[in-house]
Amino acid sequence: MATAAAQQTARTQPGTGRDGTVGTTDADDAFARAFDAAVAADERIEPRDWMPDAYRATLVRQIAQHAHSEIIGMQPEANWITRAPSLRRKAILMAKVQDEAGHGLYLYSAAETLGTGRDELLDKLHSGRQKYSSIFNYPTLTWADVGAIGWLVDGAAITNQVPLCRCSYGPYARAMVRICKEESFHQRQGYELLLALSKGTPEQHAMAQDAVDRWWWPSLMMFGPPDDESAHSAQSMAWKIKRHSNDELRQRFVDICVPQAESLGLTLPDPDLRWNEERGQHDFGAIDWTEFREVLKGNGPCNEQRITQRRRAHDEGAWVREAAAAHAAKHSRPGAGAPAAPAPTTASADTTGTTGAPQA
Amino acid sequence: MTAPSTDTPTVSAALALGDDALVLSHRLGEWMGHAPVLEEEVALANIALDLLGQARVLLSMAGDEDELAYLREERAFRNLQLVEQPNGDFAHTIARQLYFSTYQHLLHARLAAGDGPFAPLAAKAVKETAYHRDHAEQWTVRLGDGTEESRARMIRACAALWRFTGEMFQPVEGVDVDGAALEAEWLASVEDVLRRATLDVPEGPRTGAWTAGAGRQGLHTEPFGRMLAEMQHLHRSHPGASW
């Protein structure tokens, strides 16, 4: 706990503003040294700890975009909820989309510990100033796409996110522990969905193969640009926000997927994919980075649709949020409005109590 | 398959209650990705999932859940017309939830207390529907006693759906409850919530010649056929396939 003590010392030095505006460079240095030492010792940085502005900004950007990806990511799957072909599959899919909304909530909370509000982040998403994962700009054209998303997209997300459970920023790392558990479950369900199709009728098998053909390359793009073009990688690795490079994680994912595709009885759409004895890894074909850049720029197949739906949900819901705020305001001021007590909770307790039924 | 065998009272009751849960769950599922706040994405999905779980148990008591859900035509469904009504705006969805979940909660409490075939299901479902009811009541109060706009929307929604509420208290073969007592308790509860929401109880008939009991006889409203077309399309496109 030497580093924690150093942070404490730095924090309590007289005459020092945490933003360093007082100009006491010695104290600034002490904060910075304490931070570096904590990162080096694999200690967790917590919300009240001093951190470099750039570290804070990087985390806000990454966590917010992660949160945005969860909520935009609800759309391609929700697209199939009303058409799910069995009640069991429908229940699984609804639960999954519900989990994604929950993941969005955890992640916005984690981002808020860095001093930014959910409203502000959503505004940045809606105005295109913050991004979400490129993968959700692809359409779900058949039921099998739901399986391909589970197997490949969630699989890639897990490969990316498991190392984040050890990320240097405590609130993010803890959110990821919980999220990764649920994501692994979703991925297994996606795999199982594809397996049922692959072993089903010839039409179902063809549907599964077509989905894998369409989702394979976009999934590989989820790991981001190649290492020599990744703008934020080096600094993020130094700060232990990131633990592995994009290309390392992408390779790991390919090596995991190849045997899984085989046991699914499906092929991966890459003629250059083969085992490399020397490297002990799979070689695979070139990714179409032009497509990747186009999708990031907003020119993917669903960019416009996704953001429009998100904005519409938000705009059309404005009166509901305003009503909730107005109601809370009326009933939180002492002496204002009709019921004097804090109404929102006591109100419902009255009637549910009359039935004698237990609260869920 | 056009109509299930409705030989026994238990089967016809399981279909009526199961179809209510199935259809309302589907309507709530349509909200996913469109809710006004993230917390409501979670809440509406949660309610939809509870209802789908209830539907699966009930339909399985009547036959094969997927055959019943995906291969019956509109005229063979036994759900209330209330639950098939389109989502409309958030106020319409909440008014529908308030009317139905109050009924369902009171019904489950009665079924759970009895020793009929639905007692075990109701014992579990009563906990879920208490939550659904609480959610709907809180939102009714927030919207009714919120802003001018939310109040106007809530008034419209409560009025628009009022005419479908009488059907809930028509006798259902195999459901052994006192409809009149259920209705009285339902009315008292809904009136209380509306009063707390600063709203008047809607006027107008609750049991017209066409609406009362019509859904239970397979006579539905026009939006329902379209809902089923979407719900059943994929399943029907692959006869005999398993998923």
mmCIF file with all atom_site columns, C-alpha atoms in Angstrom, chain A residues 71 74-75 78-98 101-102 104-105 108 118 122 143 192-193 196-197 200-201 203-204 207 309-310 312-314 316-324 326-328 330-331 339 343-352 354-355 357-360, chain B residues 22 25-26 28-30 32-43 45-49 52 55-56 59 65-66 69-70 89-91 105-106 109 126-128 130-131 133-134 137-139 141-147 149-151 153-154 185 189 192-193 196 227 230-235 238-243:
data_model
loop_
_atom_site.group_PDB
_atom_site.id
_atom_site.type_symbol
_atom_site.label_atom_id
_atom_site.label_alt_id
_atom_site.label_comp_id
_atom_site.label_asym_id
_atom_site.label_entity_id
_atom_site.label_seq_id
_atom_site.pdbx_PDB_ins_code
_atom_site.Cartn_x
_atom_site.Cartn_y
_atom_site.Cartn_z
_atom_site.occupancy
_atom_site.B_iso_or_equiv
_atom_site.pdbx_formal_charge
_atom_site.auth_seq_id
_atom_site.auth_comp_id
_atom_site.auth_asym_id
_atom_site.auth_atom_id
_atom_site.pdbx_PDB_model_num
ATOM 1   C CA . ILE A 1 71  ? -27.337 0.018   -26.510 1.00 0.00 ? 71  ILE A CA 1
ATOM 2   C CA . MET A 1 74  ? -29.657 -4.071  -28.946 1.00 0.00 ? 74  MET A CA 1
ATOM 3   C CA . GLN A 1 75  ? -31.102 -3.071  -32.318 1.00 0.00 ? 75  GLN A CA 1
ATOM 4   C CA . ALA A 1 78  ? -34.226 -6.842  -31.214 1.00 0.00 ? 78  ALA A CA 1
ATOM 5   C CA . ASN A 1 79  ? -34.981 -6.855  -34.934 1.00 0.00 ? 79  ASN A CA 1
ATOM 6   C CA . TRP A 1 80  ? -35.708 -10.599 -34.551 1.00 0.00 ? 80  TRP A CA 1
ATOM 7   C CA . ILE A 1 81  ? -37.529 -10.725 -31.206 1.00 0.00 ? 81  ILE A CA 1
ATOM 8   C CA . THR A 1 82  ? -40.972 -10.525 -32.794 1.00 0.00 ? 82  THR A CA 1
ATOM 9   C CA . ARG A 1 83  ? -40.053 -13.215 -35.347 1.00 0.00 ? 83  ARG A CA 1
ATOM 10  C CA . ALA A 1 84  ? -38.121 -15.692 -33.200 1.00 0.00 ? 84  ALA A CA 1
ATOM 11  C CA . PRO A 1 85  ? -39.160 -19.156 -34.415 1.00 0.00 ? 85  PRO A CA 1
ATOM 12  C CA . SER A 1 86  ? -39.778 -20.853 -31.058 1.00 0.00 ? 86  SER A CA 1
ATOM 13  C CA . LEU A 1 87  ? -40.838 -19.617 -27.645 1.00 0.00 ? 87  LEU A CA 1
ATOM 14  C CA . ARG A 1 88  ? -37.644 -20.925 -26.083 1.00 0.00 ? 88  ARG A CA 1
ATOM 15  C CA . ARG A 1 89  ? -35.494 -18.975 -28.552 1.00 0.00 ? 89  ARG A CA 1
ATOM 16  C CA . LYS A 1 90  ? -37.655 -15.912 -28.097 1.00 0.00 ? 90  LYS A CA 1
ATOM 17  C CA . ALA A 1 91  ? -37.142 -16.001 -24.328 1.00 0.00 ? 91  ALA A CA 1
ATOM 18  C CA . ILE A 1 92  ? -33.368 -16.409 -24.746 1.00 0.00 ? 92  ILE A CA 1
ATOM 19  C CA . LEU A 1 93  ? -33.197 -13.505 -27.168 1.00 0.00 ? 93  LEU A CA 1
ATOM 20  C CA . MET A 1 94  ? -35.302 -11.207 -25.002 1.00 0.00 ? 94  MET A CA 1
ATOM 21  C CA . ALA A 1 95  ? -33.138 -12.011 -21.995 1.00 0.00 ? 95  ALA A CA 1
ATOM 22  C CA . LYS A 1 96  ? -30.051 -11.253 -24.021 1.00 0.00 ? 96  LYS A CA 1
ATOM 23  C CA . VAL A 1 97  ? -31.268 -7.880  -25.248 1.00 0.00 ? 97  VAL A CA 1
ATOM 24  C CA . GLN A 1 98  ? -32.317 -7.069  -21.698 1.00 0.00 ? 98  GLN A CA 1
ATOM 25  C CA . ALA A 1 101 ? -29.466 -2.682  -21.760 1.00 0.00 ? 101 ALA A CA 1
ATOM 26  C CA . GLY A 1 102 ? -28.171 -3.616  -18.293 1.00 0.00 ? 102 GLY A CA 1
ATOM 27  C CA . GLY A 1 104 ? -25.167 -0.171  -20.986 1.00 0.00 ? 104 GLY A CA 1
ATOM 28  C CA . LEU A 1 105 ? -26.336 0.965   -17.557 1.00 0.00 ? 105 LEU A CA 1
ATOM 29  C CA . TYR A 1 108 ? -22.611 4.594   -18.113 1.00 0.00 ? 108 TYR A CA 1
ATOM 30  C CA . ARG A 1 118 ? -25.092 9.904   -18.905 1.00 0.00 ? 118 ARG A CA 1
ATOM 31  C CA . LEU A 1 122 ? -25.948 10.114  -24.899 1.00 0.00 ? 122 LEU A CA 1
ATOM 32  C CA . TRP A 1 143 ? -32.732 -15.672 -37.994 1.00 0.00 ? 143 TRP A CA 1
ATOM 33  C CA . GLU A 1 192 ? -25.948 -23.602 -29.769 1.00 0.00 ? 192 GLU A CA 1
ATOM 34  C CA . LEU A 1 193 ? -28.458 -21.764 -31.977 1.00 0.00 ? 193 LEU A CA 1
ATOM 35  C CA . ALA A 1 196 ? -29.272 -26.464 -34.209 1.00 0.00 ? 196 ALA A CA 1
ATOM 36  C CA . LEU A 1 197 ? -29.526 -24.789 -37.620 1.00 0.00 ? 197 LEU A CA 1
ATOM 37  C CA . GLY A 1 200 ? -31.327 -29.025 -39.105 1.00 0.00 ? 200 GLY A CA 1
ATOM 38  C CA . THR A 1 201 ? -32.896 -29.034 -42.555 1.00 0.00 ? 201 THR A CA 1
ATOM 39  C CA . GLU A 1 203 ? -32.470 -24.763 -45.697 1.00 0.00 ? 203 GLU A CA 1
ATOM 40  C CA . GLN A 1 204 ? -31.536 -24.135 -42.069 1.00 0.00 ? 204 GLN A CA 1
ATOM 41  C CA . MET A 1 207 ? -29.100 -20.068 -43.530 1.00 0.00 ? 207 MET A CA 1
ATOM 42  C CA . GLN A 1 309 ? -33.746 4.817   -34.321 1.00 0.00 ? 309 GLN A CA 1
ATOM 43  C CA . ARG A 1 310 ? -31.732 5.718   -31.218 1.00 0.00 ? 310 ARG A CA 1
ATOM 44  C CA . ARG A 1 312 ? -36.112 8.749   -32.265 1.00 0.00 ? 312 ARG A CA 1
ATOM 45  C CA . ALA A 1 313 ? -36.457 6.597   -29.130 1.00 0.00 ? 313 ALA A CA 1
ATOM 46  C CA . HIS A 1 314 ? -34.774 9.352   -27.140 1.00 0.00 ? 314 HIS A CA 1
ATOM 47  C CA . GLU A 1 316 ? -40.108 10.417  -28.505 1.00 0.00 ? 316 GLU A CA 1
ATOM 48  C CA . GLY A 1 317 ? -39.362 9.508   -24.896 1.00 0.00 ? 317 GLY A CA 1
ATOM 49  C CA . ALA A 1 318 ? -38.572 13.082  -23.865 1.00 0.00 ? 318 ALA A CA 1
ATOM 50  C CA . TRP A 1 319 ? -42.086 13.753  -22.544 1.00 0.00 ? 319 TRP A CA 1
ATOM 51  C CA . VAL A 1 320 ? -41.874 10.608  -20.384 1.00 0.00 ? 320 VAL A CA 1
ATOM 52  C CA . ARG A 1 321 ? -38.585 11.678  -18.819 1.00 0.00 ? 321 ARG A CA 1
ATOM 53  C CA . GLU A 1 322 ? -39.943 15.191  -18.308 1.00 0.00 ? 322 GLU A CA 1
ATOM 54  C CA . ALA A 1 323 ? -43.047 13.771  -16.627 1.00 0.00 ? 323 ALA A CA 1
ATOM 55  C CA . ALA A 1 324 ? -40.948 11.658  -14.268 1.00 0.00 ? 324 ALA A CA 1
ATOM 56  C CA . ALA A 1 326 ? -41.812 16.946  -12.883 1.00 0.00 ? 326 ALA A CA 1
ATOM 57  C CA . HIS A 1 327 ? -43.527 14.361  -10.704 1.00 0.00 ? 327 HIS A CA 1
ATOM 58  C CA . ALA A 1 328 ? -40.412 13.841  -8.593  1.00 0.00 ? 328 ALA A CA 1
ATOM 59  C CA . LYS A 1 330 ? -43.587 18.076  -7.102  1.00 0.00 ? 330 LYS A CA 1
ATOM 60  C CA . HIS A 1 331 ? -43.341 15.399  -4.460  1.00 0.00 ? 331 HIS A CA 1
ATOM 61  C CA . PRO A 1 339 ? -49.178 14.026  -0.898  1.00 0.00 ? 339 PRO A CA 1
ATOM 62  C CA . ALA A 1 343 ? -44.813 9.745   -3.290  1.00 0.00 ? 343 ALA A CA 1
ATOM 63  C CA . PRO A 1 344 ? -43.156 7.529   -5.902  1.00 0.00 ? 344 PRO A CA 1
ATOM 64  C CA . THR A 1 345 ? -42.417 4.654   -3.553  1.00 0.00 ? 345 THR A CA 1
ATOM 65  C CA . THR A 1 346 ? -45.099 4.909   -0.907  1.00 0.00 ? 346 THR A CA 1
ATOM 66  C CA . ALA A 1 347 ? -47.785 5.342   -3.554  1.00 0.00 ? 347 ALA A CA 1
ATOM 67  C CA . SER A 1 348 ? -47.525 1.828   -4.905  1.00 0.00 ? 348 SER A CA 1
ATOM 68  C CA . ALA A 1 349 ? -46.851 0.174   -1.600  1.00 0.00 ? 349 ALA A CA 1
ATOM 69  C CA . ASP A 1 350 ? -50.357 1.120   -0.522  1.00 0.00 ? 350 ASP A CA 1
ATOM 70  C CA . THR A 1 351 ? -52.213 -0.930  -3.100  1.00 0.00 ? 351 THR A CA 1
ATOM 71  C CA . THR A 1 352 ? -49.899 -3.876  -3.493  1.00 0.00 ? 352 THR A CA 1
ATOM 72  C CA . THR A 1 354 ? -53.906 -4.755  0.070   1.00 0.00 ? 354 THR A CA 1
ATOM 73  C CA . THR A 1 355 ? -53.554 -8.023  -1.795  1.00 0.00 ? 355 THR A CA 1
ATOM 74  C CA . ALA A 1 357 ? -48.876 -10.455 -2.205  1.00 0.00 ? 357 ALA A CA 1
ATOM 75  C CA . PRO A 1 358 ? -45.129 -10.450 -1.706  1.00 0.00 ? 358 PRO A CA 1
ATOM 76  C CA . GLN A 1 359 ? -43.134 -7.833  -3.577  1.00 0.00 ? 359 GLN A CA 1
ATOM 77  C CA . ALA A 1 360 ? -40.975 -9.216  -6.351  1.00 0.00 ? 360 ALA A CA 1
ATOM 78  C CA . LEU B 2 22  ? -48.117 -14.760 -24.870 1.00 0.00 ? 22  LEU B CA 1
ATOM 79  C CA . SER B 2 25  ? -45.342 -10.455 -23.939 1.00 0.00 ? 25  SER B CA 1
ATOM 80  C CA . HIS B 2 26  ? -45.039 -10.091 -27.700 1.00 0.00 ? 26  HIS B CA 1
ATOM 81  C CA . LEU B 2 28  ? -43.883 -5.592  -24.890 1.00 0.00 ? 28  LEU B CA 1
ATOM 82  C CA . GLY B 2 29  ? -41.089 -7.216  -26.899 1.00 0.00 ? 29  GLY B CA 1
ATOM 83  C CA . GLU B 2 30  ? -41.825 -4.709  -29.652 1.00 0.00 ? 30  GLU B CA 1
ATOM 84  C CA . MET B 2 32  ? -37.066 -3.288  -27.120 1.00 0.00 ? 32  MET B CA 1
ATOM 85  C CA . GLY B 2 33  ? -34.664 -0.715  -28.490 1.00 0.00 ? 33  GLY B CA 1
ATOM 86  C CA . HIS B 2 34  ? -37.385 1.960   -28.477 1.00 0.00 ? 34  HIS B CA 1
ATOM 87  C CA . ALA B 2 35  ? -38.009 2.716   -24.781 1.00 0.00 ? 35  ALA B CA 1
ATOM 88  C CA . PRO B 2 36  ? -37.855 6.284   -23.410 1.00 0.00 ? 36  PRO B CA 1
ATOM 89  C CA . VAL B 2 37  ? -35.038 5.503   -20.943 1.00 0.00 ? 37  VAL B CA 1
ATOM 90  C CA . LEU B 2 38  ? -32.616 2.605   -20.551 1.00 0.00 ? 38  LEU B CA 1
ATOM 91  C CA . GLU B 2 39  ? -34.196 1.624   -17.256 1.00 0.00 ? 39  GLU B CA 1
ATOM 92  C CA . GLU B 2 40  ? -37.456 1.032   -19.127 1.00 0.00 ? 40  GLU B CA 1
ATOM 93  C CA . GLU B 2 41  ? -35.719 -1.120  -21.740 1.00 0.00 ? 41  GLU B CA 1
ATOM 94  C CA . VAL B 2 42  ? -34.789 -3.327  -18.808 1.00 0.00 ? 42  VAL B CA 1
ATOM 95  C CA . ALA B 2 43  ? -38.169 -3.137  -17.069 1.00 0.00 ? 43  ALA B CA 1
ATOM 96  C CA . ALA B 2 45  ? -38.130 -6.650  -21.220 1.00 0.00 ? 45  ALA B CA 1
ATOM 97  C CA . ASN B 2 46  ? -38.283 -8.056  -17.735 1.00 0.00 ? 46  ASN B CA 1
ATOM 98  C CA . ILE B 2 47  ? -42.086 -7.994  -17.715 1.00 0.00 ? 47  ILE B CA 1
ATOM 99  C CA . ALA B 2 48  ? -42.207 -9.443  -21.234 1.00 0.00 ? 48  ALA B CA 1
ATOM 100 C CA . LEU B 2 49  ? -39.956 -12.295 -20.109 1.00 0.00 ? 49  LEU B CA 1
ATOM 101 C CA . LEU B 2 52  ? -43.496 -15.375 -21.813 1.00 0.00 ? 52  LEU B CA 1
ATOM 102 C CA . ALA B 2 55  ? -47.301 -18.456 -21.398 1.00 0.00 ? 55  ALA B CA 1
ATOM 103 C CA . ARG B 2 56  ? -44.930 -21.362 -21.936 1.00 0.00 ? 56  ARG B CA 1
ATOM 104 C CA . LEU B 2 59  ? -49.572 -23.505 -23.298 1.00 0.00 ? 59  LEU B CA 1
ATOM 105 C CA . GLU B 2 65  ? -46.216 -24.673 -26.866 1.00 0.00 ? 65  GLU B CA 1
ATOM 106 C CA . ASP B 2 66  ? -44.739 -23.953 -30.277 1.00 0.00 ? 66  ASP B CA 1
ATOM 107 C CA . ALA B 2 69  ? -48.163 -20.304 -30.572 1.00 0.00 ? 69  ALA B CA 1
ATOM 108 C CA . TYR B 2 70  ? -47.076 -20.562 -34.180 1.00 0.00 ? 70  TYR B CA 1
ATOM 109 C CA . ASP B 2 89  ? -47.239 5.758   -27.052 1.00 0.00 ? 89  ASP B CA 1
ATOM 110 C CA . PHE B 2 90  ? -45.736 4.991   -23.650 1.00 0.00 ? 90  PHE B CA 1
ATOM 111 C CA . ALA B 2 91  ? -48.961 6.124   -21.936 1.00 0.00 ? 91  ALA B CA 1
ATOM 112 C CA . HIS B 2 105 ? -52.412 -10.026 -10.053 1.00 0.00 ? 105 HIS B CA 1
ATOM 113 C CA . LEU B 2 106 ? -55.842 -10.321 -8.425  1.00 0.00 ? 106 LEU B CA 1
ATOM 114 C CA . ALA B 2 109 ? -53.769 -14.404 -5.964  1.00 0.00 ? 109 ALA B CA 1
ATOM 115 C CA . VAL B 2 126 ? -48.343 -13.774 -8.361  1.00 0.00 ? 126 VAL B CA 1
ATOM 116 C CA . LYS B 2 127 ? -44.897 -12.532 -7.309  1.00 0.00 ? 127 LYS B CA 1
ATOM 117 C CA . GLU B 2 128 ? -44.083 -11.497 -10.858 1.00 0.00 ? 128 GLU B CA 1
ATOM 118 C CA . ALA B 2 130 ? -47.098 -7.884  -8.161  1.00 0.00 ? 130 ALA B CA 1
ATOM 119 C CA . TYR B 2 131 ? -43.983 -6.346  -9.681  1.00 0.00 ? 131 TYR B CA 1
ATOM 120 C CA . ARG B 2 133 ? -48.618 -4.026  -11.198 1.00 0.00 ? 133 ARG B CA 1
ATOM 121 C CA . ASP B 2 134 ? -46.337 -1.882  -9.072  1.00 0.00 ? 134 ASP B CA 1
ATOM 122 C CA . GLU B 2 137 ? -49.141 1.964   -10.994 1.00 0.00 ? 137 GLU B CA 1
ATOM 123 C CA . GLN B 2 138 ? -46.028 4.027   -10.408 1.00 0.00 ? 138 GLN B CA 1
ATOM 124 C CA . TRP B 2 139 ? -45.902 5.116   -14.043 1.00 0.00 ? 139 TRP B CA 1
ATOM 125 C CA . VAL B 2 141 ? -49.126 8.207   -11.154 1.00 0.00 ? 141 VAL B CA 1
ATOM 126 C CA . ARG B 2 142 ? -45.979 9.770   -12.622 1.00 0.00 ? 142 ARG B CA 1
ATOM 127 C CA . LEU B 2 143 ? -47.565 10.409  -16.011 1.00 0.00 ? 143 LEU B CA 1
ATOM 128 C CA . GLY B 2 144 ? -50.939 11.503  -14.670 1.00 0.00 ? 144 GLY B CA 1
ATOM 129 C CA . ASP B 2 145 ? -49.371 13.789  -12.094 1.00 0.00 ? 145 ASP B CA 1
ATOM 130 C CA . GLY B 2 146 ? -46.370 14.836  -14.178 1.00 0.00 ? 146 GLY B CA 1
ATOM 131 C CA . THR B 2 147 ? -46.544 17.510  -16.869 1.00 0.00 ? 147 THR B CA 1
ATOM 132 C CA . GLU B 2 149 ? -48.536 16.798  -21.781 1.00 0.00 ? 149 GLU B CA 1
ATOM 133 C CA . SER B 2 150 ? -48.058 13.556  -19.880 1.00 0.00 ? 150 SER B CA 1
ATOM 134 C CA . ARG B 2 151 ? -51.361 14.090  -18.116 1.00 0.00 ? 151 ARG B CA 1
ATOM 135 C CA . ARG B 2 153 ? -51.595 11.541  -22.910 1.00 0.00 ? 153 ARG B CA 1
ATOM 136 C CA . MET B 2 154 ? -52.439 9.428   -19.884 1.00 0.00 ? 154 MET B CA 1
ATOM 137 C CA . GLU B 2 185 ? -61.764 -5.342  -6.436  1.00 0.00 ? 185 GLU B CA 1
ATOM 138 C CA . SER B 2 189 ? -57.871 -0.595  -7.172  1.00 0.00 ? 189 SER B CA 1
ATOM 139 C CA . ASP B 2 192 ? -57.573 4.446   -6.444  1.00 0.00 ? 192 ASP B CA 1
ATOM 140 C CA . VAL B 2 193 ? -54.533 4.560   -8.701  1.00 0.00 ? 193 VAL B CA 1
ATOM 141 C CA . ARG B 2 196 ? -53.601 9.266   -6.981  1.00 0.00 ? 196 ARG B CA 1
ATOM 142 C CA . MET B 2 227 ? -49.129 -9.167  -35.160 1.00 0.00 ? 227 MET B CA 1
ATOM 143 C CA . GLU B 2 230 ? -45.041 -11.284 -38.010 1.00 0.00 ? 230 GLU B CA 1
ATOM 144 C CA . MET B 2 231 ? -44.797 -13.630 -35.053 1.00 0.00 ? 231 MET B CA 1
ATOM 145 C CA . GLN B 2 232 ? -45.506 -16.803 -37.035 1.00 0.00 ? 232 GLN B CA 1
ATOM 146 C CA . HIS B 2 233 ? -43.854 -16.069 -40.363 1.00 0.00 ? 233 HIS B CA 1
ATOM 147 C CA . LEU B 2 234 ? -40.484 -17.732 -39.864 1.00 0.00 ? 234 LEU B CA 1
ATOM 148 C CA . HIS B 2 235 ? -41.837 -20.757 -38.045 1.00 0.00 ? 235 HIS B CA 1
ATOM 149 C CA . HIS B 2 238 ? -40.021 -24.035 -42.358 1.00 0.00 ? 238 HIS B CA 1
ATOM 150 C CA . PRO B 2 239 ? -42.657 -26.691 -41.674 1.00 0.00 ? 239 PRO B CA 1
ATOM 151 C CA . GLY B 2 240 ? -41.448 -29.425 -39.374 1.00 0.00 ? 240 GLY B CA 1
ATOM 152 C CA . ALA B 2 241 ? -38.079 -27.798 -38.657 1.00 0.00 ? 241 ALA B CA 1
ATOM 153 C CA . SER B 2 242 ? -36.787 -27.581 -35.124 1.00 0.00 ? 242 SER B CA 1
ATOM 154 C CA . TRP B 2 243 ? -34.969 -24.545 -33.809 1.00 0.00 ? 243 TRP B CA 1
#
